[in-house]
Short mmCIF file of C-alpha atoms in Angstrom, two decimals:
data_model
loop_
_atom_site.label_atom_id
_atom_site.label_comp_id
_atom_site.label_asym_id
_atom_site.label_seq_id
_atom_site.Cartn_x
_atom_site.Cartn_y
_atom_site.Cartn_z
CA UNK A 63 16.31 47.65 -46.21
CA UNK A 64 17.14 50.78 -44.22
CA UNK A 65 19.36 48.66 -41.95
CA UNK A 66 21.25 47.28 -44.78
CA UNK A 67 21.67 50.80 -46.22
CA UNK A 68 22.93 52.57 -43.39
CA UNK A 69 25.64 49.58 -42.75
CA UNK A 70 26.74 49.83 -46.25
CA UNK A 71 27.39 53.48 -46.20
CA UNK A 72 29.26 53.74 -42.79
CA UNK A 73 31.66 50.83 -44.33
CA UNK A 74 31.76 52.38 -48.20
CA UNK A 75 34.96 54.31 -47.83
CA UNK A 76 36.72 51.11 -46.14
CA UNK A 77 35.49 49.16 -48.48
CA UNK A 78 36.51 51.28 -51.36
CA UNK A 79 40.05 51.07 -49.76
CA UNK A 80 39.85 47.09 -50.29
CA UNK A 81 38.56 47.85 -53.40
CA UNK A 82 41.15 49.79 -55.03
CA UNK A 83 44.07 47.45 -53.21
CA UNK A 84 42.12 44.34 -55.64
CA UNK A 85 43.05 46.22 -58.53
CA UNK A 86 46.59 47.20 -57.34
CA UNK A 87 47.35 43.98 -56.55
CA UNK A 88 45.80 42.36 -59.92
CA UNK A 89 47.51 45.02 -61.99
CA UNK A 90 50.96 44.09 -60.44
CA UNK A 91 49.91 40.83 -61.15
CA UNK A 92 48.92 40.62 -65.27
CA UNK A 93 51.97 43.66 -65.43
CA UNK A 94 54.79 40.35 -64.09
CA UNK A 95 53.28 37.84 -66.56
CA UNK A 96 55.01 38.73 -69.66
CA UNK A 97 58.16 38.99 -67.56
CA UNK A 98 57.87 35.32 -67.18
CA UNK A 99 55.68 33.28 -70.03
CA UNK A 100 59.05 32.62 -72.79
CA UNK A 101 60.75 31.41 -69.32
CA UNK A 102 60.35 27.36 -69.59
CA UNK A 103 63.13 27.63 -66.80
CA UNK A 104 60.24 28.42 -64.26
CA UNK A 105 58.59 25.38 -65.12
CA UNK A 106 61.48 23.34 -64.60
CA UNK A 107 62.79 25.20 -61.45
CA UNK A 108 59.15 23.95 -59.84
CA UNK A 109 59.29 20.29 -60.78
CA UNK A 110 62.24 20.16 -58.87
CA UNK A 111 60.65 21.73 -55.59
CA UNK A 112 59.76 19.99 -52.77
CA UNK A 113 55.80 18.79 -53.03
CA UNK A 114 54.81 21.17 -50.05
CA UNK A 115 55.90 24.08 -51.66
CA UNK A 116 54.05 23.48 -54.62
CA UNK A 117 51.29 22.81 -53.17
CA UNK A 118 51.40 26.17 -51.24
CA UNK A 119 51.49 28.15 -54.69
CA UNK A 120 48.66 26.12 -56.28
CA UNK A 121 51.67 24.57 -58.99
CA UNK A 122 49.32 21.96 -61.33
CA UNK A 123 51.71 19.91 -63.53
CA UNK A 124 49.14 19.81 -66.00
CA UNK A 125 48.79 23.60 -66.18
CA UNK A 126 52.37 25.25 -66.99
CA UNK A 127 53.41 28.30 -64.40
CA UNK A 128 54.39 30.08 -67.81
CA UNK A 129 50.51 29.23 -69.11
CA UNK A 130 48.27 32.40 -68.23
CA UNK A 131 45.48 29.71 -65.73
CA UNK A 132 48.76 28.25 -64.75
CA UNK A 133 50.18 31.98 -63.41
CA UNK A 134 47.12 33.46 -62.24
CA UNK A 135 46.35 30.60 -60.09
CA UNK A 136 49.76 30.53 -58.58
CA UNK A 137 49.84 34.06 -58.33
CA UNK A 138 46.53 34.92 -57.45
CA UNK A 139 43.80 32.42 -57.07
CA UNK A 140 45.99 29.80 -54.64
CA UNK A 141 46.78 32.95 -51.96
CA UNK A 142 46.54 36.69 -52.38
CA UNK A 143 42.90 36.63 -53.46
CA UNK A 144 41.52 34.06 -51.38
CA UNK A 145 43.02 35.12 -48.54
CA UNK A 146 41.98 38.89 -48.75
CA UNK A 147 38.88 37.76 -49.59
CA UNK A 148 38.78 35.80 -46.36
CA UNK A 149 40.35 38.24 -43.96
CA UNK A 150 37.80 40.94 -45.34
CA UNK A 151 34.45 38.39 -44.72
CA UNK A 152 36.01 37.30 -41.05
CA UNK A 153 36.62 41.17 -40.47
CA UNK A 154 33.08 42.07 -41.80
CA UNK A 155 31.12 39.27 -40.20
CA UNK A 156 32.39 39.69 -36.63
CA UNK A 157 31.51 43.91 -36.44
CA UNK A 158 28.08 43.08 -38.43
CA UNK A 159 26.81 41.97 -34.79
CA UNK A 160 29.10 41.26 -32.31
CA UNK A 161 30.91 44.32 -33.07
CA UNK A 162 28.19 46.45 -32.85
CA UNK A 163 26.50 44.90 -29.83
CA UNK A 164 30.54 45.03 -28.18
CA UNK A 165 30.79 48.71 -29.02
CA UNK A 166 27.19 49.55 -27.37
CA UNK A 167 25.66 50.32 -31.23
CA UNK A 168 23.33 47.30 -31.72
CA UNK A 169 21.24 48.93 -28.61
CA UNK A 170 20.17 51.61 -30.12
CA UNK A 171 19.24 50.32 -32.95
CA UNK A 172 17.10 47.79 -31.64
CA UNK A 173 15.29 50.76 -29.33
CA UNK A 174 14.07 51.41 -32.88
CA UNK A 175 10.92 49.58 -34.45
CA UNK A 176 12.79 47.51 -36.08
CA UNK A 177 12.77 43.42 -35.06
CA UNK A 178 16.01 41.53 -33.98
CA UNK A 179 15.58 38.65 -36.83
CA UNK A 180 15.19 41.96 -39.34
CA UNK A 181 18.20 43.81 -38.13
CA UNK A 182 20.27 40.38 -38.05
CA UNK A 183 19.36 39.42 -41.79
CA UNK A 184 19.90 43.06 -43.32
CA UNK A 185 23.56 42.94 -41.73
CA UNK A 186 24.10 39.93 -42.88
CA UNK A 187 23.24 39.99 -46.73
CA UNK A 188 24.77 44.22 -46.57
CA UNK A 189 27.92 42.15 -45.08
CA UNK A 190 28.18 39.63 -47.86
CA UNK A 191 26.78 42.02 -50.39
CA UNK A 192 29.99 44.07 -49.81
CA UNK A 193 32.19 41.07 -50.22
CA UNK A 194 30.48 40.20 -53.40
CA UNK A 195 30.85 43.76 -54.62
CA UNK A 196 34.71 43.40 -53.51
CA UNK A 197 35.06 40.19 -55.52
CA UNK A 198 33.54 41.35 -58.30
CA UNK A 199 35.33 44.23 -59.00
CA UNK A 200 38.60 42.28 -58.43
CA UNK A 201 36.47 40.03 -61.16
CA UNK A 202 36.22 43.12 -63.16
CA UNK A 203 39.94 44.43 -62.89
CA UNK A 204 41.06 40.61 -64.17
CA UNK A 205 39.02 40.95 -67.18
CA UNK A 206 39.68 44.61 -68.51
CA UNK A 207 43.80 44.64 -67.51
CA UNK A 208 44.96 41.26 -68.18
CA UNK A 209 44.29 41.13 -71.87
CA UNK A 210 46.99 43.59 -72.56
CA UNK A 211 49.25 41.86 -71.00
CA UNK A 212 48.13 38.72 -72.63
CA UNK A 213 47.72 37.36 -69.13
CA UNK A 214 43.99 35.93 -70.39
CA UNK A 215 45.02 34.20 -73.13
CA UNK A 216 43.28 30.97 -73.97
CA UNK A 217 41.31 31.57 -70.23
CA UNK A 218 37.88 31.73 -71.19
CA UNK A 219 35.98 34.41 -69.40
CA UNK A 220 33.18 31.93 -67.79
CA UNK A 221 35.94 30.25 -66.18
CA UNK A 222 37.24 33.68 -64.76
CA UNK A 223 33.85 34.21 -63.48
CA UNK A 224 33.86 30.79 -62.05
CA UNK A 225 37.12 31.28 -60.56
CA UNK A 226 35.84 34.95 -58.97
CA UNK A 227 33.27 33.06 -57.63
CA UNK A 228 34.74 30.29 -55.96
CA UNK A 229 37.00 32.83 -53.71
CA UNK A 230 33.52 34.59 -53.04
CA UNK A 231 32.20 31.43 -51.77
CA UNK A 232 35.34 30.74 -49.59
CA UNK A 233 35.13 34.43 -48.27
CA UNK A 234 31.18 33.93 -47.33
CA UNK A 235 31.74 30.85 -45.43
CA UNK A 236 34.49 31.81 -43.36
CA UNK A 237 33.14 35.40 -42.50
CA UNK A 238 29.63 33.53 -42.11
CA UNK A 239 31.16 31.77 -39.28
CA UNK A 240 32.83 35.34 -37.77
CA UNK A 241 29.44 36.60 -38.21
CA UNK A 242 27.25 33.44 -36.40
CA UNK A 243 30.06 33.51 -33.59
CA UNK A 244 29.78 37.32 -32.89
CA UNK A 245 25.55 36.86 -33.30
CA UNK A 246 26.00 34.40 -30.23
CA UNK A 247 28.73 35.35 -28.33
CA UNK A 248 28.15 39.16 -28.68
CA UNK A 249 31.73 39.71 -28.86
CA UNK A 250 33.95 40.50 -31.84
CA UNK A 251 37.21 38.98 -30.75
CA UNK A 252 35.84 35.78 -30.00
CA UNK A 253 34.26 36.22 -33.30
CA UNK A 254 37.73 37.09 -35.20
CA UNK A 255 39.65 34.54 -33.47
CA UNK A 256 38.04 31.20 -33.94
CA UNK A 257 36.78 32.48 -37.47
CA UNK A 258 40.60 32.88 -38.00
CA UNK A 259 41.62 29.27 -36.42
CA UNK A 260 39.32 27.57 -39.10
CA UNK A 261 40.65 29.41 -41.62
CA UNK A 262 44.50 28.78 -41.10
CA UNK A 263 43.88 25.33 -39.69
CA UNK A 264 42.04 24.53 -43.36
CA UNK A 265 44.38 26.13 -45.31
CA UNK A 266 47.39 24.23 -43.67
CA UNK A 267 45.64 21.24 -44.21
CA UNK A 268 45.17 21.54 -47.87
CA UNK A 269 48.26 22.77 -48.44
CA UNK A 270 51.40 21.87 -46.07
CA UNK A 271 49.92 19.05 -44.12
CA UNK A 272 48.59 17.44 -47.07
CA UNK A 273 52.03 17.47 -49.24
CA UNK A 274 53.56 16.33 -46.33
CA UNK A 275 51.42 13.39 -45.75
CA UNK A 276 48.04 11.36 -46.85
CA UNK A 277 45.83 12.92 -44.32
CA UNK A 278 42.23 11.26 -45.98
CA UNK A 279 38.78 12.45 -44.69
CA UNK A 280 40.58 15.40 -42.80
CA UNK A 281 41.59 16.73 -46.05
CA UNK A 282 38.10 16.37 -47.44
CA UNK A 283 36.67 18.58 -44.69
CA UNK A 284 38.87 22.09 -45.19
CA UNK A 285 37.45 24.81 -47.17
CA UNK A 286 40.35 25.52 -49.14
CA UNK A 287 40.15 22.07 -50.21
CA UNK A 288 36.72 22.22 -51.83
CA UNK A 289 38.11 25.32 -53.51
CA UNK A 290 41.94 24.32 -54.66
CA UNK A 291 41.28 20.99 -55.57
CA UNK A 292 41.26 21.91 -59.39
CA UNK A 293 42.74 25.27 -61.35
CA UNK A 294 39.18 26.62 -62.07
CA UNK A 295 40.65 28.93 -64.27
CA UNK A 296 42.11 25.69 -66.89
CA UNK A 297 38.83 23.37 -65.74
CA UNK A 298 36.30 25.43 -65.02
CA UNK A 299 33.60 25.23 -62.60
CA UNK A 300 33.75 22.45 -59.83
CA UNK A 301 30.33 22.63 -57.64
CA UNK A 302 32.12 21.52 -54.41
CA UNK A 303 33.28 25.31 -54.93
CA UNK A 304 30.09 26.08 -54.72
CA UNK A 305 27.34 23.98 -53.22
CA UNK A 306 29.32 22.88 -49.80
CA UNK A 307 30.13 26.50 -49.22
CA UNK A 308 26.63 28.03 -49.89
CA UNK A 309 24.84 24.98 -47.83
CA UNK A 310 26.90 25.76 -44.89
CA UNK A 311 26.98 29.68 -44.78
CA UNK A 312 23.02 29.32 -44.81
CA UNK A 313 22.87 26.46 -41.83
CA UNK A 314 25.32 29.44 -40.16
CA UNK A 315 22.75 32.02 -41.05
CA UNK A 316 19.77 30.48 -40.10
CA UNK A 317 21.85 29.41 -36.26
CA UNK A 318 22.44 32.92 -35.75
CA UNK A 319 18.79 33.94 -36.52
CA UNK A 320 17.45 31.53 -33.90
CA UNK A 321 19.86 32.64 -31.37
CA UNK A 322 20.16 36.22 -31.86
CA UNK A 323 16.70 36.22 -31.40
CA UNK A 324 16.07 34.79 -28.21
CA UNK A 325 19.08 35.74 -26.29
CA UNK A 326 19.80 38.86 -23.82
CA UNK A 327 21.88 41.54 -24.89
CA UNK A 328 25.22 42.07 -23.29
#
Protein backbone atom coordinates (compact mmCIF):
# COMPACT_ATOMS: atom_id res chain seq x y z
CA UNK A 1 0.00 0.00 0.00
CA UNK A 2 2.91 2.36 -0.65
CA UNK A 3 0.77 4.17 -3.24
CA UNK A 4 -2.00 4.67 -0.89
CA UNK A 5 0.46 5.95 1.75
CA UNK A 6 2.24 8.43 -0.12
CA UNK A 7 -1.31 9.95 -1.44
CA UNK A 8 -2.52 10.15 2.01
CA UNK A 9 0.37 12.06 3.34
CA UNK A 10 0.76 14.68 0.48
CA UNK A 11 -3.20 15.42 1.16
CA UNK A 12 -2.98 15.10 5.31
CA UNK A 13 -2.55 18.76 6.02
CA UNK A 14 -5.59 19.62 3.53
CA UNK A 15 -7.40 17.22 4.86
CA UNK A 16 -6.80 18.19 8.40
CA UNK A 17 -8.03 21.69 7.26
CA UNK A 18 -11.53 19.96 6.32
CA UNK A 19 -11.19 18.30 9.32
CA UNK A 20 -11.05 20.92 11.82
CA UNK A 21 -13.80 23.15 9.64
CA UNK A 22 -16.34 19.68 10.57
CA UNK A 23 -15.91 20.47 14.03
CA UNK A 24 -16.22 24.30 13.68
CA UNK A 25 -19.10 24.02 11.90
CA UNK A 26 -20.78 21.20 14.27
CA UNK A 27 -19.78 23.19 17.34
CA UNK A 28 -21.61 26.34 15.97
CA UNK A 29 -24.18 24.06 15.35
CA UNK A 30 -25.08 22.06 18.98
CA UNK A 31 -23.78 25.85 20.57
CA UNK A 32 -27.46 27.53 18.47
CA UNK A 33 -29.67 24.66 19.71
CA UNK A 34 -30.49 25.76 23.10
CA UNK A 35 -31.01 29.22 21.61
CA UNK A 36 -33.95 27.73 19.92
CA UNK A 37 -35.58 24.32 21.59
CA UNK A 38 -38.34 26.42 24.31
CA UNK A 39 -39.13 28.39 20.86
CA UNK A 40 -42.54 26.50 19.63
CA UNK A 41 -42.71 29.80 17.46
CA UNK A 42 -40.10 28.11 15.05
CA UNK A 43 -42.28 25.32 14.58
CA UNK A 44 -45.11 27.32 13.72
CA UNK A 45 -43.18 29.95 11.60
CA UNK A 46 -42.28 26.62 9.24
CA UNK A 47 -45.77 25.20 8.84
CA UNK A 48 -46.60 28.29 7.36
CA UNK A 49 -43.66 28.24 4.69
CA UNK A 50 -44.01 27.52 1.34
CA UNK A 51 -43.45 23.46 0.70
CA UNK A 52 -40.16 24.17 -1.33
CA UNK A 53 -38.54 25.79 1.31
CA UNK A 54 -39.10 23.17 3.64
CA UNK A 55 -38.12 20.81 1.74
CA UNK A 56 -34.73 22.60 1.15
CA UNK A 57 -34.01 22.53 5.06
CA UNK A 58 -35.01 18.86 5.49
CA UNK A 59 -38.36 20.34 7.80
CA UNK A 60 -40.27 16.70 8.78
CA UNK A 61 -43.66 17.57 10.38
CA UNK A 62 -43.35 14.61 12.34
CA UNK A 63 -39.97 15.60 13.80
CA UNK A 64 -40.28 19.22 15.55
CA UNK A 65 -37.37 21.89 14.35
CA UNK A 66 -37.19 22.56 18.25
CA UNK A 67 -36.65 18.44 18.71
CA UNK A 68 -32.72 17.78 18.76
CA UNK A 69 -33.18 14.93 15.16
CA UNK A 70 -35.55 17.60 14.11
CA UNK A 71 -32.56 20.56 14.36
CA UNK A 72 -29.67 18.63 13.43
CA UNK A 73 -31.21 17.44 10.34
CA UNK A 74 -32.30 20.86 9.31
CA UNK A 75 -29.21 22.26 10.33
CA UNK A 76 -26.83 19.81 9.43
CA UNK A 77 -27.74 16.55 7.88
CA UNK A 78 -30.25 18.19 4.96
CA UNK A 79 -27.12 20.70 3.68
CA UNK A 80 -23.91 21.72 5.36
CA UNK A 81 -22.72 18.16 5.92
CA UNK A 82 -23.79 16.51 2.92
CA UNK A 83 -22.72 18.95 0.83
CA UNK A 84 -19.08 19.31 2.24
CA UNK A 85 -18.99 15.91 2.26
CA UNK A 86 -19.74 15.92 -1.45
CA UNK A 87 -17.64 18.81 -2.63
CA UNK A 88 -14.61 17.13 -0.69
CA UNK A 89 -15.23 13.36 -2.55
CA UNK A 90 -15.81 15.29 -6.17
CA UNK A 91 -12.57 17.37 -5.26
CA UNK A 92 -10.67 14.18 -4.13
CA UNK A 93 -11.81 11.81 -6.83
CA UNK A 94 -11.00 13.99 -9.84
CA UNK A 95 -6.94 14.76 -8.63
CA UNK A 96 -6.76 10.88 -7.47
CA UNK A 97 -6.18 10.25 -11.39
CA UNK A 98 -7.06 12.67 -13.68
CA UNK A 99 -5.40 15.21 -11.69
CA UNK A 100 -2.35 13.58 -11.45
CA UNK A 101 -2.14 12.26 -15.00
CA UNK A 102 -3.27 16.35 -16.02
CA UNK A 103 -0.44 17.69 -13.91
CA UNK A 104 2.26 15.16 -15.56
CA UNK A 105 2.51 13.10 -11.88
CA UNK A 106 0.75 9.80 -12.76
CA UNK A 107 3.90 9.28 -15.31
CA UNK A 108 6.24 8.90 -13.09
CA UNK A 109 4.74 6.90 -11.03
CA UNK A 110 3.82 4.39 -13.39
CA UNK A 111 7.78 4.40 -14.69
CA UNK A 112 7.87 2.66 -11.30
CA UNK A 113 7.19 -1.23 -10.86
CA UNK A 114 4.16 -0.69 -9.86
CA UNK A 115 0.92 -1.93 -12.25
CA UNK A 116 -1.78 0.58 -13.55
CA UNK A 117 -4.87 -1.55 -11.97
CA UNK A 118 -2.55 -1.34 -8.51
CA UNK A 119 -1.88 2.33 -8.64
CA UNK A 120 -5.70 2.99 -9.68
CA UNK A 121 -7.17 0.89 -6.66
CA UNK A 122 -4.67 2.30 -3.89
CA UNK A 123 -5.88 5.95 -4.98
CA UNK A 124 -9.03 5.07 -4.92
CA UNK A 125 -9.68 3.35 -1.42
CA UNK A 126 -6.63 6.29 0.10
CA UNK A 127 -9.33 8.75 -1.65
CA UNK A 128 -12.39 7.38 0.07
CA UNK A 129 -10.43 6.36 3.10
CA UNK A 130 -9.85 10.12 3.66
CA UNK A 131 -13.48 10.92 3.24
CA UNK A 132 -14.39 8.28 5.68
CA UNK A 133 -11.81 9.58 8.12
CA UNK A 134 -13.44 13.21 7.40
CA UNK A 135 -16.91 11.87 8.18
CA UNK A 136 -16.04 10.23 11.00
CA UNK A 137 -14.49 12.70 12.86
CA UNK A 138 -17.40 15.07 12.03
CA UNK A 139 -19.20 11.67 13.51
CA UNK A 140 -16.98 12.06 16.44
CA UNK A 141 -17.34 15.94 17.08
CA UNK A 142 -21.46 15.26 17.05
CA UNK A 143 -21.15 12.80 19.73
CA UNK A 144 -18.63 14.37 22.33
CA UNK A 145 -20.07 18.34 21.89
CA UNK A 146 -23.66 18.01 21.46
CA UNK A 147 -24.50 16.43 24.76
CA UNK A 148 -23.71 19.57 26.58
CA UNK A 149 -25.72 21.38 24.78
CA UNK A 150 -28.42 18.83 25.05
CA UNK A 151 -28.45 18.85 21.28
CA UNK A 152 -28.46 14.67 21.51
CA UNK A 153 -31.15 14.29 23.56
CA UNK A 154 -33.44 11.36 23.00
CA UNK A 155 -31.05 10.73 19.51
CA UNK A 156 -29.74 7.47 20.06
CA UNK A 157 -26.13 7.16 19.13
CA UNK A 158 -26.64 4.15 16.43
CA UNK A 159 -28.82 6.44 14.66
CA UNK A 160 -26.01 9.19 14.71
CA UNK A 161 -23.77 6.65 13.31
CA UNK A 162 -26.34 5.78 10.78
CA UNK A 163 -26.87 9.26 9.95
CA UNK A 164 -22.72 9.83 9.62
CA UNK A 165 -22.91 7.16 7.41
CA UNK A 166 -25.45 7.91 5.04
CA UNK A 167 -23.59 11.42 4.12
CA UNK A 168 -20.42 9.09 3.72
CA UNK A 169 -22.24 7.09 1.27
CA UNK A 170 -23.56 10.20 -0.64
CA UNK A 171 -19.92 11.67 -0.58
CA UNK A 172 -18.43 8.17 -2.09
CA UNK A 173 -20.79 8.04 -4.87
CA UNK A 174 -20.55 11.37 -6.14
CA UNK A 175 -16.65 11.66 -5.82
CA UNK A 176 -16.68 7.93 -7.25
CA UNK A 177 -18.06 9.38 -10.32
CA UNK A 178 -15.26 12.54 -10.28
CA UNK A 179 -12.86 9.83 -9.81
CA UNK A 180 -14.17 7.18 -12.86
CA UNK A 181 -14.52 10.43 -15.12
CA UNK A 182 -10.91 11.72 -14.46
CA UNK A 183 -9.64 7.65 -14.73
CA UNK A 184 -11.11 7.94 -18.39
CA UNK A 185 -10.91 11.21 -19.51
CA UNK A 186 -7.48 11.96 -17.90
CA UNK A 187 -8.56 15.34 -17.12
CA UNK A 188 -9.63 16.88 -13.82
CA UNK A 189 -12.02 19.54 -15.00
CA UNK A 190 -14.00 17.34 -16.97
CA UNK A 191 -13.87 15.26 -13.94
CA UNK A 192 -15.10 18.21 -11.47
CA UNK A 193 -17.64 19.45 -13.75
CA UNK A 194 -19.97 16.69 -14.69
CA UNK A 195 -19.31 15.14 -11.10
CA UNK A 196 -20.72 18.58 -10.03
CA UNK A 197 -23.83 18.60 -12.65
CA UNK A 198 -25.07 15.26 -11.03
CA UNK A 199 -24.74 16.49 -7.89
CA UNK A 200 -26.76 19.85 -8.14
CA UNK A 201 -29.10 18.40 -10.75
CA UNK A 202 -30.02 15.55 -7.83
CA UNK A 203 -30.16 17.75 -5.19
CA UNK A 204 -32.62 20.18 -7.03
CA UNK A 205 -34.61 17.39 -7.79
CA UNK A 206 -35.17 16.17 -4.34
CA UNK A 207 -35.57 19.24 -3.02
CA UNK A 208 -37.01 22.34 -5.18
CA UNK A 209 -38.29 20.48 -8.15
CA UNK A 210 -39.93 17.97 -6.14
CA UNK A 211 -41.95 20.54 -3.71
CA UNK A 212 -42.78 22.23 -6.64
CA UNK A 213 -44.26 19.39 -8.47
CA UNK A 214 -44.89 15.35 -8.55
CA UNK A 215 -41.91 14.55 -10.61
CA UNK A 216 -42.29 10.30 -10.07
CA UNK A 217 -39.45 7.95 -11.25
CA UNK A 218 -37.14 11.10 -11.75
CA UNK A 219 -37.31 11.67 -8.15
CA UNK A 220 -36.54 8.06 -7.39
CA UNK A 221 -33.27 8.25 -9.32
CA UNK A 222 -31.30 11.37 -7.37
CA UNK A 223 -28.90 10.57 -4.74
CA UNK A 224 -30.06 12.95 -2.32
CA UNK A 225 -33.25 11.26 -2.57
CA UNK A 226 -32.12 7.83 -1.41
CA UNK A 227 -30.49 9.78 1.41
CA UNK A 228 -33.28 12.57 2.57
CA UNK A 229 -36.13 10.55 2.16
CA UNK A 230 -36.39 9.92 6.03
CA UNK A 231 -34.65 11.97 9.21
CA UNK A 232 -32.19 9.07 9.94
CA UNK A 233 -31.41 10.67 12.96
CA UNK A 234 -35.55 10.17 14.42
CA UNK A 235 -35.86 6.68 12.15
CA UNK A 236 -32.81 5.31 11.92
CA UNK A 237 -31.18 3.41 9.29
CA UNK A 238 -32.87 3.24 5.76
CA UNK A 239 -30.68 0.78 3.39
CA UNK A 240 -31.49 2.80 0.20
CA UNK A 241 -28.85 5.08 2.16
CA UNK A 242 -26.78 2.53 1.87
CA UNK A 243 -27.02 -0.32 -0.58
CA UNK A 244 -27.87 1.91 -3.92
CA UNK A 245 -24.92 4.08 -3.08
CA UNK A 246 -22.31 1.32 -2.32
CA UNK A 247 -23.62 -0.87 -5.52
CA UNK A 248 -23.01 1.99 -7.73
CA UNK A 249 -19.62 3.50 -6.45
CA UNK A 250 -18.28 -0.20 -7.00
CA UNK A 251 -19.85 -0.62 -10.80
CA UNK A 252 -17.85 3.07 -11.00
CA UNK A 253 -14.78 1.46 -9.57
CA UNK A 254 -14.60 -1.53 -11.35
CA UNK A 255 -15.34 0.91 -15.04
CA UNK A 256 -12.42 2.83 -14.20
CA UNK A 257 -10.21 -0.28 -13.55
CA UNK A 258 -11.01 -1.70 -16.99
CA UNK A 259 -10.36 1.50 -18.67
CA UNK A 260 -7.53 2.93 -16.91
CA UNK A 261 -5.94 -0.06 -17.74
CA UNK A 262 -6.03 -0.35 -21.28
CA UNK A 263 -5.95 3.17 -22.39
CA UNK A 264 -2.88 5.55 -23.48
CA UNK A 265 -1.73 8.12 -21.31
CA UNK A 266 -2.24 11.72 -22.21
Amino acid sequence: MIVAARLVRDRRWATLGWALGFVGLTLFTVALYPSIKDQPSFDELLADLPDTFRSVIGYDAAVPLRSPAGYLQARLFSTLAPLLAVVFGIGAGARAIGGSEEAGTLELLLANPVTRGRVLVERYLATFGLLAGLVAVFGLALLVLGPPFGALEGVPTGNVVAACAAVFTLGLLHGSLAFTIGAVAGRRGIAVALATVVAVAGYLVETVLAAAGDLGAVRQLSPWHWYLDRNLLAEGAAPAAFVVPLAISAVLACVAWVVFRRRDLR
